Amino acid sequence: MSHGPAIAANTDKMRPRRGVKSSPVDVAKQFVTKKIDMPGFKVENIPPTGRGVITQKPFQNGDFLLHYHGQLLTWEESDRLEERNSTGFRFFYQV
């Protein structure tokens, strides 16, 4: 009894198919679950504003980029913080 075709069929299922792109949600789940960032980013000091995340490769519209680990604030909380200590930079993310 030969196991050749069955092994080949199982191996083919493990290989990613060419031209088939994982959904951004699936990609996000993989990186968030592993608690790692996607490759293609680096943190740099950008005077005079401070640290920033720089991309090192092109991304497509809709691609998963990074998992935000910071505190989520309401609009009211962010306005209060900005009034107390304005940095001049505010970033808004839709959750």
CSV table of C-alpha atoms in Angstrom, one decimal:
chain,number,residue,atom,x,y,z
A,1,MET,CA,0.0,0.0,0.0
A,2,SER,CA,1.5,3.4,-1.1
A,3,HIS,CA,1.1,6.5,1.1
A,4,GLY,CA,2.6,8.8,-1.5
A,5,PRO,CA,-0.6,10.6,-2.8
A,6,ALA,CA,-2.1,11.0,0.7
A,7,ILE,CA,1.1,12.6,2.0
A,8,ALA,CA,1.3,14.9,-1.0
A,9,ALA,CA,-2.3,16.0,-0.5
A,10,ASN,CA,-1.7,16.8,3.2
A,11,THR,CA,1.4,18.7,2.4
A,12,ASP,CA,-0.4,20.8,-0.2
A,13,LYS,CA,-3.0,21.8,2.4
A,14,MET,CA,-0.2,23.2,4.6
A,15,ARG,CA,1.3,25.4,2.0
A,16,PRO,CA,-0.2,28.9,1.5
A,17,ARG,CA,-1.8,29.2,-1.9
A,18,ARG,CA,-0.3,31.8,-4.3
A,19,GLY,CA,-2.4,34.9,-4.7
A,20,VAL,CA,-4.6,34.1,-1.7
A,21,LYS,CA,-4.2,36.9,0.9
A,22,SER,CA,-5.3,36.4,4.5
A,23,SER,CA,-8.0,38.8,5.6
A,24,PRO,CA,-6.7,41.7,7.8
A,25,VAL,CA,-8.8,40.3,10.7
A,26,ASP,CA,-7.0,36.9,10.5
A,27,VAL,CA,-3.6,38.6,10.2
A,28,ALA,CA,-4.4,40.8,13.2
A,29,LYS,CA,-5.5,37.8,15.3
A,30,GLN,CA,-2.2,36.0,14.5
A,31,PHE,CA,0.0,38.9,15.6
A,32,VAL,CA,-2.1,39.9,18.6
A,33,THR,CA,-2.3,36.3,19.9
A,34,LYS,CA,1.5,36.0,19.6
A,35,LYS,CA,2.0,39.4,21.2
A,36,ILE,CA,4.4,40.6,18.5
A,37,ASP,CA,4.3,43.4,16.0
A,38,MET,CA,4.2,42.9,12.3
A,39,PRO,CA,7.6,43.3,10.5
A,40,GLY,CA,8.2,46.6,8.6
A,41,PHE,CA,8.2,49.1,11.5
A,42,LYS,CA,10.8,50.8,13.6
A,43,VAL,CA,10.6,53.4,16.4
A,44,GLU,CA,12.7,56.5,15.9
A,45,ASN,CA,13.2,59.7,17.9
A,46,ILE,CA,11.7,62.6,15.8
A,47,PRO,CA,12.9,65.9,17.2
A,48,PRO,CA,11.2,68.0,18.6
A,49,THR,CA,8.1,65.9,19.0
A,50,GLY,CA,9.5,62.7,20.5
A,51,ARG,CA,9.2,59.0,19.5
A,52,GLY,CA,7.4,57.9,16.4
A,53,VAL,CA,6.7,54.7,14.5
A,54,ILE,CA,8.1,54.7,11.0
A,55,THR,CA,7.1,52.2,8.3
A,56,GLN,CA,9.9,50.5,6.4
A,57,LYS,CA,7.8,48.9,3.7
A,58,PRO,CA,4.7,49.7,1.7
A,59,PHE,CA,1.3,48.6,3.0
A,60,GLN,CA,-2.0,48.2,1.2
A,61,ASN,CA,-5.2,50.1,2.2
A,62,GLY,CA,-7.0,47.9,4.7
A,63,ASP,CA,-3.9,45.9,5.9
A,64,PHE,CA,-3.5,45.2,9.6
A,65,LEU,CA,-0.6,47.3,10.9
A,66,LEU,CA,-0.2,47.4,14.7
A,67,HIS,CA,-2.1,46.5,17.9
A,68,TYR,CA,-2.6,49.6,20.1
A,69,HIS,CA,-1.6,48.9,23.7
A,70,GLY,CA,-2.3,52.3,25.1
A,71,GLN,CA,-5.2,53.6,27.3
A,72,LEU,CA,-8.5,54.1,25.5
A,73,LEU,CA,-10.1,57.4,26.3
A,74,THR,CA,-13.5,59.0,25.7
A,75,TRP,CA,-13.6,62.2,23.8
A,76,GLU,CA,-14.3,64.1,27.1
A,77,GLU,CA,-11.2,62.5,28.8
A,78,SER,CA,-9.0,63.3,25.9
A,79,ASP,CA,-10.2,66.9,25.8
A,80,ARG,CA,-9.5,67.3,29.5
A,81,LEU,CA,-6.0,65.9,29.2
A,82,GLU,CA,-5.3,68.1,26.2
A,83,GLU,CA,-6.4,71.2,28.1
A,84,ARG,CA,-4.2,70.4,31.1
A,85,ASN,CA,-1.1,69.5,29.2
A,86,SER,CA,-1.2,70.2,25.5
A,87,THR,CA,1.4,68.4,23.4
A,88,GLY,CA,0.1,69.8,20.1
A,89,PHE,CA,-0.3,66.3,18.8
A,90,ARG,CA,-3.5,64.2,19.1
A,91,PHE,CA,-4.1,61.0,17.4
A,92,PHE,CA,-7.6,59.5,17.1
A,93,TYR,CA,-8.3,55.8,16.4
A,94,GLN,CA,-11.6,54.3,15.7
A,95,VAL,CA,-12.3,51.2,17.8
